[in-house]
XYZ file of C-alpha atoms in Angstrom:
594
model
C 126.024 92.194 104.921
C 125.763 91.749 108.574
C 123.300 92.091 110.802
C 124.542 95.367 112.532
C 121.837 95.455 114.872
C 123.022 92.477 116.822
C 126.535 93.516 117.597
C 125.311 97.226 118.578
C 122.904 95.536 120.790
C 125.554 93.228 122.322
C 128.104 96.337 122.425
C 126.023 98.444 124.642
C 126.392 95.265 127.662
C 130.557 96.766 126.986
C 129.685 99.865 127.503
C 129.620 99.982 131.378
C 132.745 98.648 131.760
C 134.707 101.790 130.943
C 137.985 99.185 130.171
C 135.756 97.164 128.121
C 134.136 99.726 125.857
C 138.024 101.466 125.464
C 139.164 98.204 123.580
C 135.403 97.796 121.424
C 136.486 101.391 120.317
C 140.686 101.059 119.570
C 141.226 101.498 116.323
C 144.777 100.734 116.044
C 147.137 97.742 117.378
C 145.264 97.215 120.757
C 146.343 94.459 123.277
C 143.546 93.692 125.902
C 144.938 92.139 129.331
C 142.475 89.898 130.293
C 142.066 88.268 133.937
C 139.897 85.306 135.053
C 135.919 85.650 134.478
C 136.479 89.416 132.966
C 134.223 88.823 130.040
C 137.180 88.627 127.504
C 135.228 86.642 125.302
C 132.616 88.296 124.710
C 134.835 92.040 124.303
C 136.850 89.648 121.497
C 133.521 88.539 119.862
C 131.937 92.007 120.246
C 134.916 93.297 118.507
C 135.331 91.067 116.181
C 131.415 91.698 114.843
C 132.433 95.300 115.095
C 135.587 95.127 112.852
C 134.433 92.470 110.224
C 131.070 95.332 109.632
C 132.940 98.998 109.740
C 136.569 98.353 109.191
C 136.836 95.626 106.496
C 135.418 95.840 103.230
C 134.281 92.593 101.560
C 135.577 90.551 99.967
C 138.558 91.299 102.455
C 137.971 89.335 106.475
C 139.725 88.878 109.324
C 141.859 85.771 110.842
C 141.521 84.961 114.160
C 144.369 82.659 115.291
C 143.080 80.763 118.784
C 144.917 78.226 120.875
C 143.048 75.312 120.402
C 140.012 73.805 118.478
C 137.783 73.980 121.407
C 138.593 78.043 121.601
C 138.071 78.199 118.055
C 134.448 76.680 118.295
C 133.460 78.920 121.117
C 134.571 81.742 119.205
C 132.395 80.468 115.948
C 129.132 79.489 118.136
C 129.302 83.440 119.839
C 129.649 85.244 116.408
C 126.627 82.846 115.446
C 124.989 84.631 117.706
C 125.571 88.002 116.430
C 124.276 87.035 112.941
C 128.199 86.156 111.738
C 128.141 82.704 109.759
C 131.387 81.009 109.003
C 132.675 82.043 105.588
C 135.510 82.263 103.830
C 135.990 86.131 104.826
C 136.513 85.007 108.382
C 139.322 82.564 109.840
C 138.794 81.377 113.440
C 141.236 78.708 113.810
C 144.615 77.159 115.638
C 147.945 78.945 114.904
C 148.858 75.204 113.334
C 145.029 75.374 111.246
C 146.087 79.067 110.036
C 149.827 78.114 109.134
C 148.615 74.824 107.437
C 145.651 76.194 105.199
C 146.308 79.885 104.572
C 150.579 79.636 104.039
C 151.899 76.431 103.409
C 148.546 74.559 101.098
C 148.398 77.695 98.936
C 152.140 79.107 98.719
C 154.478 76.375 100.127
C 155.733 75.846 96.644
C 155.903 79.121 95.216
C 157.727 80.306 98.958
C 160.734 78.176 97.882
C 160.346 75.513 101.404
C 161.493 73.112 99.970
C 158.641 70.689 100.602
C 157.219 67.714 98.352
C 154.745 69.153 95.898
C 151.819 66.896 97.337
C 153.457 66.911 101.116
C 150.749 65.761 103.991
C 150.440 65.579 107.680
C 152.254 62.661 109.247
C 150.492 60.531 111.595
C 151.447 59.428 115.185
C 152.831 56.242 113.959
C 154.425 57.817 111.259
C 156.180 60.583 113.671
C 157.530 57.602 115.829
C 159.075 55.635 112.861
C 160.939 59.197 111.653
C 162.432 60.104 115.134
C 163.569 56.448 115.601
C 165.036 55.767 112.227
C 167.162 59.567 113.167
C 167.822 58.535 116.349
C 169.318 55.324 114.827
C 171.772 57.599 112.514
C 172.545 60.684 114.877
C 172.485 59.223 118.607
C 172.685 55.361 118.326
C 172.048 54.910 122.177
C 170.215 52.023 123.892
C 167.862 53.940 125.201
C 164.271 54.237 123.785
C 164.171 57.307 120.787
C 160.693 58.531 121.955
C 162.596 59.721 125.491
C 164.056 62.322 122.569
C 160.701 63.630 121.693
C 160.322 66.710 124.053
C 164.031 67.470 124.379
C 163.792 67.729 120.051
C 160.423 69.464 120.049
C 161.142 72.584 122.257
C 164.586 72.609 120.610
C 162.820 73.226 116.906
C 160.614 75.886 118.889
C 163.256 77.344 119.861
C 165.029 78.384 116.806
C 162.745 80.235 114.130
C 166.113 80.912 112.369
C 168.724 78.554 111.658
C 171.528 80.435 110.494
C 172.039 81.899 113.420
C 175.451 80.476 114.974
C 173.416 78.987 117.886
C 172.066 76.146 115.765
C 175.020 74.341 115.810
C 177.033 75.385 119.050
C 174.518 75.155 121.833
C 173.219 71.572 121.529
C 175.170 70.436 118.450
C 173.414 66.569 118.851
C 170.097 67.257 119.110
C 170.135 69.837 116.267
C 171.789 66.665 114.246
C 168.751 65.170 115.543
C 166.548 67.404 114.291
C 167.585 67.850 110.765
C 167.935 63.800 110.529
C 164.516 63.458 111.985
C 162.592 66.448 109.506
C 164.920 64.662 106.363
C 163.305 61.105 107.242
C 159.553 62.718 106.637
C 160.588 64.921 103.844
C 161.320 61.308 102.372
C 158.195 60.505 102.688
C 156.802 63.876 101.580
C 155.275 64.551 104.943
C 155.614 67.379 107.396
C 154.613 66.816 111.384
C 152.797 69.399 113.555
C 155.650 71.644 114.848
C 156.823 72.260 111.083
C 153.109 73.672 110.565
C 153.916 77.104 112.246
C 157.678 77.086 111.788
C 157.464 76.654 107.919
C 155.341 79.336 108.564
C 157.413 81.737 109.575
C 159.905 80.853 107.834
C 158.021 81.518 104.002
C 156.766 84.699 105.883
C 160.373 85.872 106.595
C 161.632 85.156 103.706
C 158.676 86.432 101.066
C 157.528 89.754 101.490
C 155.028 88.982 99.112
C 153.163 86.938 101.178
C 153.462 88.842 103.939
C 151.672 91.648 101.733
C 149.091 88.430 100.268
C 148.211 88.066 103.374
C 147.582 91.299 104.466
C 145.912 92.373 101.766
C 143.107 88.890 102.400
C 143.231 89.477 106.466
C 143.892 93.549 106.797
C 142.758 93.020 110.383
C 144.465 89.846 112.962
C 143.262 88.863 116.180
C 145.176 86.349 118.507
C 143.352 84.782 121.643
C 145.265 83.189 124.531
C 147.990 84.838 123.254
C 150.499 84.056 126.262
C 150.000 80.287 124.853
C 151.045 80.636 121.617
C 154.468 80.683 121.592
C 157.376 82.042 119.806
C 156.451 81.113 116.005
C 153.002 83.122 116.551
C 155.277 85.626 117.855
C 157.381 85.499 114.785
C 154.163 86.199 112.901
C 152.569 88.799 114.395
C 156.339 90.892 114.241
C 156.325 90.259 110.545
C 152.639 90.818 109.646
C 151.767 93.355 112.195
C 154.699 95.731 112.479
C 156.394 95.335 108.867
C 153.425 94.655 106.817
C 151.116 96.382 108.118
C 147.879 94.152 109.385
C 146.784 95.105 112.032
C 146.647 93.261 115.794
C 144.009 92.967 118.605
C 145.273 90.535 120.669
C 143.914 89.234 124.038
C 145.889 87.650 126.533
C 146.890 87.204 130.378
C 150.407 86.395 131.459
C 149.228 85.124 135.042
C 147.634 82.114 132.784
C 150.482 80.936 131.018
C 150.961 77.486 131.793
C 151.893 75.743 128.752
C 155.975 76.379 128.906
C 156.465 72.172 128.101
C 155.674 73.570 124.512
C 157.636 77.064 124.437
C 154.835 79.572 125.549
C 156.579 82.282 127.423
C 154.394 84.793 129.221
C 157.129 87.312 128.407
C 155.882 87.404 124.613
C 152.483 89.116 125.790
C 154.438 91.160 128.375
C 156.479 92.745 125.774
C 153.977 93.202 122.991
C 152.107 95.194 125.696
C 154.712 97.665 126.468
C 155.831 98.872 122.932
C 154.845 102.496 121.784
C 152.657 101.697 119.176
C 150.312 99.404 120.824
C 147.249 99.979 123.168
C 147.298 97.990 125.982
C 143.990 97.373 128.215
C 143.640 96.099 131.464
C 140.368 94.311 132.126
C 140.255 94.594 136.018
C 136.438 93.135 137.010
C 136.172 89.071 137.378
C 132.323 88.801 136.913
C 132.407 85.164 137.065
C 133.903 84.105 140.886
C 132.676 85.555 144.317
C 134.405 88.088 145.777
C 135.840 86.032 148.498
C 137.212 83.626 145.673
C 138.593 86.841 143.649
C 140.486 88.460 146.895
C 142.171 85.025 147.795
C 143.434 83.810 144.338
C 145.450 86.790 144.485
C 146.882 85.132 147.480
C 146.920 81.840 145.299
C 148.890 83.861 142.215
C 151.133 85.194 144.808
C 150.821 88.912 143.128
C 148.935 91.751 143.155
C 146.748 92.469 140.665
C 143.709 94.701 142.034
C 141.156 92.514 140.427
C 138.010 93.174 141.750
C 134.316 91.238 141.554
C 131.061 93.631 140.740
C 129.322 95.490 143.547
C 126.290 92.878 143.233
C 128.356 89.550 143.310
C 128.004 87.020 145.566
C 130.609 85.973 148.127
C 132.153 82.376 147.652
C 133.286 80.134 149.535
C 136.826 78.368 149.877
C 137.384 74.980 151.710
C 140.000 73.443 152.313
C 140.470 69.446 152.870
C 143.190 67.661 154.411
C 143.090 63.507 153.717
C 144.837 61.113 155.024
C 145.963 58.031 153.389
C 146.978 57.523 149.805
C 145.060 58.878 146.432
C 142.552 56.007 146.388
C 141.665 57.110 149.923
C 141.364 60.634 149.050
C 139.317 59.685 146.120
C 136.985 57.549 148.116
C 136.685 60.229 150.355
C 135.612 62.482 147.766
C 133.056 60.622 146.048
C 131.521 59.246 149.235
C 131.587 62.630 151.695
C 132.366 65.791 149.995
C 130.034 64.755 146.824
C 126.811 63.960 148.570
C 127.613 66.677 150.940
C 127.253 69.316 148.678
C 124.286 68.060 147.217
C 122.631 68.180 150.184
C 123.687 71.857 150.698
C 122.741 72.311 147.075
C 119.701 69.810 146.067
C 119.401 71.651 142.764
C 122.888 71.384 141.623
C 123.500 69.398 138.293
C 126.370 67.556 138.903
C 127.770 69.124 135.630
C 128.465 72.015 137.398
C 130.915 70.224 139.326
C 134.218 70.185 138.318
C 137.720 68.026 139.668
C 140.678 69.207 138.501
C 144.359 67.856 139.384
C 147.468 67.731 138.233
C 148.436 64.947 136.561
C 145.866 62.146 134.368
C 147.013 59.594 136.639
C 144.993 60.795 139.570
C 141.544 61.470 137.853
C 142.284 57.651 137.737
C 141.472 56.789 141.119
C 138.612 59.371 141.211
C 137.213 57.441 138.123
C 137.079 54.318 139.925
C 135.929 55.751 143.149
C 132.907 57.503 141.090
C 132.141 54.283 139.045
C 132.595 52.241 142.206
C 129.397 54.311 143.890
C 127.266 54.877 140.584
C 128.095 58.520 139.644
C 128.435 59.734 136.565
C 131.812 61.178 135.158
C 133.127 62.525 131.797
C 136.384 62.700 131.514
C 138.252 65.703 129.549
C 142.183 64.447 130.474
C 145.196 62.468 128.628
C 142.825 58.984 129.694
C 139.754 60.226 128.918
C 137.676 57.732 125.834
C 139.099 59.767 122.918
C 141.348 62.552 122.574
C 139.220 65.993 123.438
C 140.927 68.124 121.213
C 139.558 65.997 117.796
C 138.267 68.180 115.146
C 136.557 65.141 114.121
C 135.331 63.222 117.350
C 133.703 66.738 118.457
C 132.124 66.679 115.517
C 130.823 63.451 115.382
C 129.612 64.206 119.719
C 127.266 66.979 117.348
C 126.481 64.583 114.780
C 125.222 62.654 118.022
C 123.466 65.205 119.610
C 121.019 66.177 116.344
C 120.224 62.264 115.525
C 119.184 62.733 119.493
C 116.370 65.203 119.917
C 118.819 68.159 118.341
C 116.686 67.133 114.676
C 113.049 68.496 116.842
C 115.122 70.902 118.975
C 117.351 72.480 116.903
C 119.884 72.227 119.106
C 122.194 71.993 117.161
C 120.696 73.602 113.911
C 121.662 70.521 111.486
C 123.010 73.691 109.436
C 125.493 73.948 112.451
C 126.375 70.714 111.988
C 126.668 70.200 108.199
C 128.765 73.826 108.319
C 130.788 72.132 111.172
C 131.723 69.082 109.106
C 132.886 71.031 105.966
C 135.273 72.596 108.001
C 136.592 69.285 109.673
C 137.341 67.720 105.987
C 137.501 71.401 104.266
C 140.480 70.080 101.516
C 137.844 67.865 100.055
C 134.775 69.942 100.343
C 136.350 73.117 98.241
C 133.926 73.455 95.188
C 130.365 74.249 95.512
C 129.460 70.460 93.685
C 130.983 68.847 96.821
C 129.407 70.559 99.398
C 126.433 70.272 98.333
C 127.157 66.567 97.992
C 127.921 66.581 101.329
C 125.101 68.122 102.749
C 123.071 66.032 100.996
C 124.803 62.579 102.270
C 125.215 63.472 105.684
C 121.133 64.633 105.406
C 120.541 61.272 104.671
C 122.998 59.674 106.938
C 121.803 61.345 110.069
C 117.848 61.567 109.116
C 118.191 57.763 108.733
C 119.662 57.274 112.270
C 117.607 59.540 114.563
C 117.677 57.021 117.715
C 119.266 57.524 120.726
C 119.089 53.791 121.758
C 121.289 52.227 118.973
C 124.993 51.186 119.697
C 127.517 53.656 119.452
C 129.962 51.173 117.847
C 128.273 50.615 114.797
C 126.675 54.274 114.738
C 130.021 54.898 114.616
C 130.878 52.219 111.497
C 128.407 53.375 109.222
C 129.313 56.885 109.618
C 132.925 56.256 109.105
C 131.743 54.255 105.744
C 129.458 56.579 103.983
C 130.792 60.051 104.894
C 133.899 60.142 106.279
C 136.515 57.749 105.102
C 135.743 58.973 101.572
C 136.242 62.752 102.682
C 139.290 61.739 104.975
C 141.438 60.104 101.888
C 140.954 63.475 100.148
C 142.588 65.131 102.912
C 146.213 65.922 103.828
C 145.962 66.877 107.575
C 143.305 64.281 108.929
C 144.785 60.583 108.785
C 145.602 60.923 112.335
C 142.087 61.909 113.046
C 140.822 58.980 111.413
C 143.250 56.915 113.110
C 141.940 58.170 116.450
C 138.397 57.138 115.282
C 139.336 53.574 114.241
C 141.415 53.390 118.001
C 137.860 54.466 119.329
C 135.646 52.333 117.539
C 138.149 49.391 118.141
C 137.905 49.914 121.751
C 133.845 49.484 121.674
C 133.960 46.599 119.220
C 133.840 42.572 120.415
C 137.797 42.265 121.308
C 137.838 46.067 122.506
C 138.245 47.120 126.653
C 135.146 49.294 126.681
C 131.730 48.130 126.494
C 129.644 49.450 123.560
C 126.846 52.012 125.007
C 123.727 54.062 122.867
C 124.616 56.853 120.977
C 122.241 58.907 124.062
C 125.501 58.528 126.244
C 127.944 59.652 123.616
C 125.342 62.412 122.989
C 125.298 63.777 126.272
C 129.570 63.919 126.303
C 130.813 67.496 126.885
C 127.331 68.965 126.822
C 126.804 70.108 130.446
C 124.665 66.760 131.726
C 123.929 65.494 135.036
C 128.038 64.131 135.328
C 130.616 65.289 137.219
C 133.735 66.817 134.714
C 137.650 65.424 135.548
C 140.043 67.371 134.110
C 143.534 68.012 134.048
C 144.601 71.409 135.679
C 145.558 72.267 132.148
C 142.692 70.896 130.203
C 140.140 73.227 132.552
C 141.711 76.233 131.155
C 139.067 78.534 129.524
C 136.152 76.664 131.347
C 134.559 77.520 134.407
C 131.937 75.803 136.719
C 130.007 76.216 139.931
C 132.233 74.086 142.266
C 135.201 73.397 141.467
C 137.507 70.348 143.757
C 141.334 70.821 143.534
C 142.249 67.002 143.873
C 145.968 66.340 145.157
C 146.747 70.078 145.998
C 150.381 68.693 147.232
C 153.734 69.166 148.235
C 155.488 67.132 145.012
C 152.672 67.342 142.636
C 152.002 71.301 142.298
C 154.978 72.099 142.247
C 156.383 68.528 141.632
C 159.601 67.355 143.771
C 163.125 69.492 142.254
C 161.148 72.400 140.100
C 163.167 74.923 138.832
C 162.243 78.346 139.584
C 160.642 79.102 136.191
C 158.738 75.673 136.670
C 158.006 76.824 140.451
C 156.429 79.816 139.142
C 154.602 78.237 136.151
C 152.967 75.741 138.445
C 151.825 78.639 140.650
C 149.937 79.837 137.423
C 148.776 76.528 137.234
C 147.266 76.584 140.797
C 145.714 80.205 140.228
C 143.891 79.064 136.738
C 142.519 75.889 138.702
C 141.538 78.235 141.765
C 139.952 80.911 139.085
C 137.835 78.361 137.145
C 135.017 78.082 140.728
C 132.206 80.925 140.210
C 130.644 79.706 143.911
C 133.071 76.986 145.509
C 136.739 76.169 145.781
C 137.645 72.568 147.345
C 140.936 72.548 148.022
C 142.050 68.424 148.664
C 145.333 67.502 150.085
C 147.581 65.029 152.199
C 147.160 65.873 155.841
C 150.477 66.494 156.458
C 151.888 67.430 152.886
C 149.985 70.529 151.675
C 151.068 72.627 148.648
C 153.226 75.308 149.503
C 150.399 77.161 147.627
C 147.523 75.749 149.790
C 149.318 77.062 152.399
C 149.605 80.307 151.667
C 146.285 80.834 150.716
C 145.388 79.515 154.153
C 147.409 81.380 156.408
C 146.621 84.579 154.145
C 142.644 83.895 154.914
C 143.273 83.422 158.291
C 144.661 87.105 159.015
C 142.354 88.509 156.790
C-alpha cells in the first residue's frame, strides 16, 4: 500500500499548469511533449505514483523503460520520495535492462530464439574477437575490422525483420557480416548489447503469448526520452500497446533527439503523437532557464515553438566569446579569465554549478589540462573521463563511497538506498530471500568496517571487489564487462597504473554536486542542467562538423539547442574569432534586432 498522501500532495504543484495536470489525469494512451526545464520529470513521477496506487492492482506494476541508467536512478530516487520503494511490481530500467531481464532471462527458450540455454552478455573484448574472426570470413580486407563496427551496428538496428527482401538486396556484405558476426557469439553462447532489444522484439512478434505475459505483469508502460530510443522500442510499444493492449504514457521531445549514430529518429515520437487513439500534450512553460535564455534558444533550434518562462522568472544572460588561437589557447583563456570572472560577479557560486560542454572528448582535453594547470577542480562526465559514467556498478560503488564518508551519520544516502541499489546492480545472483539477506549483511560489514574518508581508493577498491562483488559478479550473466571496467580502474590507480591513487573523500565527492567544475560532452549533458553553462568550441567544423549531411546538419542543431537549454542563469558561448558556428551566428544576429 502506498502512501497516497504523498503523491496527492506532490500532484496539487501539477495542478497550475493546466498542460501538466491534463496528462496527471489521461487515462488512456497519453503522449506528453516535453521541452527543456518544463518539469517533465516530475509530471512522469507524479504520474507514475498516481497509476501504480488507482489504476493497478497488486500484485500487477508498471515498467518504465528509460534511456539510460543515470535516467533510471533519477526516476527511482523521485518515487523514493513519494513513499514508492523499488520492488518487484515496478520496473524502472534501460530498454536493453527491460529486454534482457523481463523477455529474453525468463522466456528466451520457451520463445523459440534460438539462443544457448545458459547464453550471457559478451564483453568488450569478447565483441572485438567475434566481429574480427567475421570480418576474416565475409570481408577479408586489410583494413582494421573494428572500422566495421558502426556501419554493422545501425545496419542490425535497422532491420527488426529479416525476411523482408531488403535484408539481402540493399547492403548484401554487411548483412553477410552480420549474420557471420552474431554466429561467432552464438558459438560461444553469448549475445552482445544490440541483440538485447532486437531478440526482443523479435520473441514479442512472434509469441502472442508473451505479448499477453507481459501485459498481464505490466498492464500499464511508460517510456522516457522516448525520441532516443529507437526503432526496436518502437517495435515494442506497436506490439504491446496497440495489439495487446498495455497501455502507454510516454514522454518525449523531438527537438532533443540527438542520438541518430545509434538509430533514434525523432520521427518515431512525431508519429506516435499524431495517431487517433493517443493523447498528445504539449508542455509549453521552461521553468528552469531565464526568459532571455528561453526566447533565444528558439533562435538556437531554428523553430518556433512558443515556449515560454513563468511570469516570476528571472532574465538570463547570453555571452558570447570569440578566441583567438588554437583550443589550448581557448582553454587557457577560459580557465584563467572567464572562470575567475564569474566568480567575482558571483562570490557564492559553487563551482559545481558550472558546467563546459563541447562537442567532441578531445577538447574537454585541453580544458582538463588548462584547469589542472591553475589548481581547479574538474570532474569529468565524457568518453576520457576516469571510468565509464554510465556503470551500473562504478555508480554504485561512488554511493558505496559516499555512506563509508559521512553518508553512515547523515543518511545521505540511507545505507538502505545503498544495499537496495546493489541488489539491483548484481540482481541474477541476489533472487531468493537467503541471498539478499546475505548480502545485506556482508556489505553491512564491509562498509561499517571502512568508514574513512582518508584511506586509498585503490585498495578500498580491492577489498570491495574481493568480499562482495567478484563473488556476486560470477553469478551473473550481464556484468563481466562491468567488472572488467572495475579491474581497468583499479589497474589504473595501482603501482604500474597512469593515475595516482587518491582517498576514497575524492571518489566520494564524484558526480555529487561539489565545489568542481563538470566537462561534459554535448551529449553526455543531456537531462542535466546547471547555473552557467560554457559552450566550448561553438565552431564552424565541429557543430556541425566539415561535409554534414542535411539530416546530420539538423541533428547537430538539436545538439546546439540541448547544450544552450541546459544554463538556468548563463550561456557562454566560446568560439574561434573568425570561425563561428553557423548556429552562434544566428543566435547573434537574431539578439541583435531583437
Amino acid at each position: 500500500m502506498y502512501n497516497r498522501a504523498l503523491y496527492l500532495r506532490a500532484a496539487e504543484d501539477l495542478r497550475p499548469n493546466d498542460k501538466q495536470w491534463e496528462a496527471y489525469e489521461s487515462t488512456h494512451h497519453c503522449v506528453l511533449l516535453a521541452g527543456p526545464g518544463s518539469g517533465k520529470t516530475k509530471t512522469l513521477t507524479v504520474k507514475l505514483a498516481r497509476m501504480l496506487s488507482e489504476d493497478v492492482q497488486d500484485p500487477r506494476g508498471i515498467a518504465c523503460i528509460t534511456y539510460n541508467n543515470e535516467c533510471a536512478r533519477e526516476l527511482e530516487t523521485r518515487l523514493e520520495g513519494l513513499g514508492i520503494e523499488p520492488s518487484g511490481r515496478v520496473f524502472i530500467g534501460t530498454v536493453h535492462s527491460f529486454s534482457l531481464t523481463q523477455i529474453l532471462l525468463p522466456y528466451a527458450k520457451v520463445a523459440g530464439l534460438g539462443l544457448p540455454d545458459e547464453f550471457s552478455v559478451a564483453t568488450r573484448q569478447q565483441t572485438r574477437a567475434a566481429l574480427a574472426a567475421a570480418h576474416a570470413k565475409v570481408v577479408a580486407g586489410p583494413e582494421n575490422p573494428q572500422t566495421w563496427e558502426l556501419r554493422m551496428g545501425r545496419h542490425r538496428r535497422r532491420f527488426l525483420n529479416r525476411a523482408r527482401p531488403e535484408w539481402k538486396t540493399d547492403d548484401p556484405q554487411l548483412s553477410d557480416l552480420v549474420e557471420a558476426y552474431e554466429a561467432e557469439l552464438r558459438a560461444l553462447a553469448l549475445i552482445d548489447f544490440d541483440d538485447m532489444p532486437l531478440l526482443a522484439v523479435r520473441a514479442l512478434a512472434a509469441n502472442k503469448w508473451l505479448r499477453n505475459a507481459l501485459v498481464a505483469k505490466y498492464p500499464i508502460l511508460a517510456v522516457d526520452e522516448y525520441q532516443d530510443l529507437g526503432l526496436a522500442l518502437h517495435g515494442m510499444v506497436m506490439g504491446l500497446c496497440f495489439s495487446a493492449g498495455m497501455r502507454l504514457f510516454a514522454v518525449g521531445d523531438v527537438d532533443q533527439s540527438i542520438y541518430g549514430f545509434t538509430g533514434a529518429s525523432p520521427e518515431l515520437l512525431r508519429r506516435l503523437s499524431e495517431r487517433d487513439d493517443v493523447e498528445a500534450v504539449r508542455l509549453g512553460l521552461n521553468y528552469r532557464c531565464g526568459s532571455r535564455i528561453v526566447s533565444a534558444s528558439e533562435y538556437a533550434l531554428g523553430e518556433t515553438r512558443g515556449y515560454k518562462a513563468p511570469d516570476n522568472a528571472h532574465e538570463g544572460t547570453i555571452y558570447f566569446h570569440p578566441c583567438t588561437g588554437g583550443y589550448a589557447g581557448h582553454a587557457h583563456y577560459l580557465i584563467e579569465e572567464l572562470i575567475p570572472e564569474i566568480r567575482e560577479r558571483r562570490p557564492d557560486l559553487n563551482l559545481g554549478e558550472i558546467a563546459i560542454l563541447y562537442p567532441a572528448a578531445f577538447l574537454g582535453d585541453e580544458v582538463a589540462q588548462a584547469a589542472t594547470a591553475n589548481g581547479i577542480s574538474i570532474i569529468r562526465t565524457d568518453g576520457n573521463s576516469l571510468y565509464p559514467r554510465g556503470s551500473r556498478l562504478m555508480r554504485w560503488l561512488e554511493q558505496c563511497a559516499m555512506w563509508c564518508c559521512g553518508g553512515w551519520r547523515s543518511g545521505r544516502p540511507r545505507l538502505s538506498r545503498v544495499i537496495g541499489d546493489g541488489a539491483r546492480v548484481f540482481h541474477e545472483g541476489i533472487t531468493y530471500e537467503d541471498a539478499r539477506v546475505e548480502f545485506q549483511r556482508d556489505l553491512t560489514a564491509a562498509l561499517w568496517d571502512r568508514r574513512d574518508e582518508t584511506l586509498g581508493l585503490h585498495d578500498w577498491l580491492a577489498s570491495l571487489r574481493s568480499d562482495i562483488i567478484r563473488p556476486r559478479v560470477e553469478q551473473a550473466r550481464s556484468l563481466a564487462d562491468e567488472l572488467v571496467i572495475l579491474d581497468e580502474f583499479i589497474d589504473r590507480l595501482g603501482p604500474t597504473g597512469d593515475v595516482d591513487d587518491f582517498p576514497l573523500g575524492e571518489f566520494a565527492g564524484i558526480g555529487t554536486g561539489l565545489d568542481r567544475i563538470n566537462l561534459s560532452t554535448l551529449h553526455s549533458a543531456k537531462g542535466r542542467e546547471f547555473d552557467i553553462v560554457i559552450l566550448f568550441g561553438a565552431d564552424e567544423g565541429r557543430l556541425p562538423r566539415n561535409n554534414a549531411t542535411a539530416n546530420e546538419v539538423r541533428e547537430a542543431r538539436r545538439l546546439f539547442y540541448v547544450g544552450f537549454t541546459r544554463a538556468r542563469h548563463e550561456i557562454h558561448l566560446m568560439h574561434g574569432q573568425f570561425n563561428p558556428s553557423r548556429f552562434v551566428t544566428e543566435v547573434r544576429e537574431r539578439l541583435a534586432i531583437e
